[in-house]
Short mmCIF file of C-alpha atoms in Angstrom, two decimals:
data_model
loop_
_atom_site.label_atom_id
_atom_site.label_comp_id
_atom_site.label_asym_id
_atom_site.label_seq_id
_atom_site.Cartn_x
_atom_site.Cartn_y
_atom_site.Cartn_z
CA MET A 173 10.72 4.83 60.14
CA LYS A 174 6.87 4.44 61.28
CA LYS A 175 8.10 6.51 64.36
CA THR A 176 9.13 10.05 62.52
CA LEU A 177 6.84 9.79 60.22
CA GLY A 178 3.69 9.86 62.71
CA TRP A 179 6.19 12.52 64.88
CA SER A 180 6.00 13.69 60.80
CA LEU A 181 2.21 14.04 60.31
CA ALA A 182 1.70 15.06 64.00
CA LEU A 183 3.92 18.23 63.99
CA LEU A 184 2.66 18.92 60.03
CA LEU A 185 -1.04 18.78 61.58
CA THR A 186 0.39 21.01 65.31
CA ALA A 187 1.75 23.31 62.14
CA GLY A 188 -1.38 23.54 60.85
CA ILE A 189 -4.11 23.22 63.37
CA ALA A 190 -1.48 26.58 64.86
CA GLN A 191 -2.00 28.74 61.59
CA ALA A 192 -5.27 28.17 61.90
CA GLY A 193 -5.35 28.95 65.25
CA ASP A 194 -3.07 32.73 63.71
CA ALA A 195 -6.22 32.95 61.39
CA LYS A 196 -8.61 33.38 64.12
CA GLU A 197 -6.60 35.57 66.39
CA ALA A 198 -6.02 37.75 63.11
CA ARG A 199 -9.65 38.01 62.36
CA LYS A 200 -10.19 38.29 66.19
CA ALA A 201 -8.08 41.73 66.18
CA GLU A 202 -9.79 42.97 63.18
CA MET A 203 -12.66 42.48 63.81
CA LEU A 204 -12.46 43.94 67.49
CA LYS A 205 -9.60 46.86 66.31
CA LYS A 206 -12.51 47.87 63.34
CA TYR A 207 -15.88 47.82 65.80
CA ASP A 208 -15.35 47.82 69.75
CA LYS A 209 -15.74 50.93 70.09
CA ASN A 210 -15.97 51.71 73.62
CA GLY A 211 -12.58 49.85 73.17
CA ASP A 212 -13.30 46.81 76.35
CA GLY A 213 -11.85 44.23 74.48
CA LYS A 214 -15.25 42.40 73.89
CA ILE A 215 -18.15 43.04 71.15
CA ASP A 216 -21.11 44.43 73.16
CA ALA A 217 -25.33 43.92 72.47
CA ALA A 218 -24.14 47.41 70.74
CA GLU A 219 -21.24 46.88 68.43
CA GLU A 220 -22.68 44.01 67.38
CA GLU A 221 -26.10 45.93 66.32
CA ALA A 222 -23.63 47.81 64.47
CA ILE A 223 -21.84 45.14 62.57
CA ARG A 224 -25.51 44.10 61.45
CA ALA A 225 -26.52 46.99 60.14
CA GLU A 226 -23.36 47.39 57.86
CA ARG A 227 -23.74 44.13 56.64
CA LYS A 228 -27.56 44.45 55.81
CA GLN A 229 -26.71 48.05 54.45
CA ALA A 230 -23.23 45.57 52.31
CA GLU A 231 -25.86 43.38 50.98
CA GLU A 232 -28.62 46.57 49.90
CA ALA A 233 -26.12 47.69 47.81
CA LYS A 234 -24.82 44.78 46.95
CA LYS A 235 -28.58 43.61 45.67
CA ALA A 236 -29.41 47.68 44.23
CA ALA A 237 -25.73 47.35 42.29
CA GLN A 238 -27.14 43.80 41.14
CA LYS A 239 -30.93 44.98 40.24
CA ALA A 240 -29.71 48.62 38.21
CA GLU A 241 -26.96 45.34 36.15
CA LEU A 242 -29.82 43.84 35.13
CA LEU A 243 -31.63 46.58 34.02
CA LYS A 244 -28.93 48.08 32.37
CA LYS A 245 -28.81 44.68 30.67
CA TYR A 246 -32.44 43.90 29.60
CA ASP A 247 -34.97 46.79 30.49
CA ARG A 248 -35.14 47.81 26.71
CA ASN A 249 -37.75 50.21 26.82
CA GLY A 250 -35.51 52.37 29.59
CA ASP A 251 -38.48 52.90 32.02
CA GLY A 252 -37.09 51.41 35.30
CA LYS A 253 -38.69 47.55 35.21
CA ILE A 254 -38.47 44.82 33.60
CA ASP A 255 -41.98 44.61 31.69
CA ASP A 256 -43.21 41.66 31.10
CA ALA A 257 -41.45 41.56 26.88
CA GLU A 258 -38.19 41.65 28.76
CA GLU A 259 -38.43 39.30 30.89
CA GLU A 260 -39.52 36.79 28.18
CA ALA A 261 -36.38 37.91 26.77
CA ILE A 262 -34.02 37.10 29.69
CA ARG A 263 -35.64 33.52 29.83
CA ALA A 264 -34.78 33.25 26.76
CA GLU A 265 -31.53 33.65 27.31
CA ARG A 266 -31.39 31.75 29.88
CA LYS A 267 -32.55 28.66 28.05
CA LYS A 268 -30.11 29.80 24.78
CA GLY A 269 -26.96 30.03 28.11
CA GLU A 270 -28.79 26.16 29.45
CA GLU A 271 -28.42 24.44 25.95
CA GLU A 272 -24.85 26.09 25.61
CA LYS A 273 -23.30 24.15 27.99
CA ALA A 274 -25.66 21.02 27.61
CA ALA A 275 -24.72 20.96 24.04
CA LYS A 276 -20.90 21.35 25.27
CA LYS A 277 -20.99 18.48 27.83
CA ALA A 278 -22.48 16.15 25.47
CA GLU A 279 -19.53 17.50 23.40
CA MET A 280 -16.47 16.91 25.91
CA LEU A 281 -18.89 13.78 26.46
CA LYS A 282 -18.54 12.51 23.23
CA LYS A 283 -14.43 13.49 23.13
CA TYR A 284 -13.41 12.39 25.92
CA ASP A 285 -15.73 9.76 27.35
CA LYS A 286 -14.13 6.41 26.93
CA ASN A 287 -15.58 4.10 28.67
CA GLY A 288 -19.02 5.29 27.79
CA ASP A 289 -20.04 5.91 30.96
CA GLY A 290 -22.29 8.68 30.63
CA LYS A 291 -19.20 10.48 33.32
CA ILE A 292 -15.67 12.03 32.66
CA ASP A 293 -13.64 9.91 35.25
CA ALA A 294 -10.24 10.86 37.05
CA ALA A 295 -8.72 9.22 33.80
CA GLU A 296 -10.68 11.26 31.67
CA GLU A 297 -10.17 13.48 33.28
CA GLU A 298 -6.66 13.29 33.82
CA ALA A 299 -6.46 13.27 29.89
CA ILE A 300 -7.99 16.31 29.29
CA ARG A 301 -5.89 17.38 31.74
CA ALA A 302 -2.25 16.26 29.38
CA GLU A 303 -4.79 17.67 26.03
CA ARG A 304 -4.95 21.15 27.80
CA ALA A 305 -1.16 21.64 29.06
CA LYS A 306 0.02 20.49 24.88
CA GLU A 307 -2.40 22.71 23.78
CA LYS A 308 -1.03 25.98 25.48
CA LYS A 309 3.05 24.46 24.97
CA GLU A 310 1.46 24.48 21.51
CA LYS A 311 0.08 27.72 22.09
CA GLU A 312 3.46 29.35 24.31
CA LYS A 313 5.27 28.43 21.16
CA ALA A 314 3.63 29.77 18.72
CA ARG A 315 4.25 33.08 20.19
#
């Protein structure tokens, strides 16, 4: 029995390693297909530089999109900048969010922290999951 269990575990481990290796090989093939411009089967310095440039461009585009979203949300006077008053509004909104989060945490602790240690342990977490599953089932039943 022990021997069978040992072999089973070894097979599972080997299969997991093989899958990880397969995923790594697939990723490598994908990278070569996309970036190996000279077709030599390797990523040379120039191709590596192109990868870095593409990633930098993607990061800059992401930052620009985030900035545009912030301006859209907080630039009340439409001047394309976040001035002191608008920045204060951002801080106030964040503070309110943090306070709401702290209040929700306190409420959760009050409701579920049965041993009063100020934390939700595994048993208490399981009780939360069970309660939520029950509520979900009741909602589905009510439909």
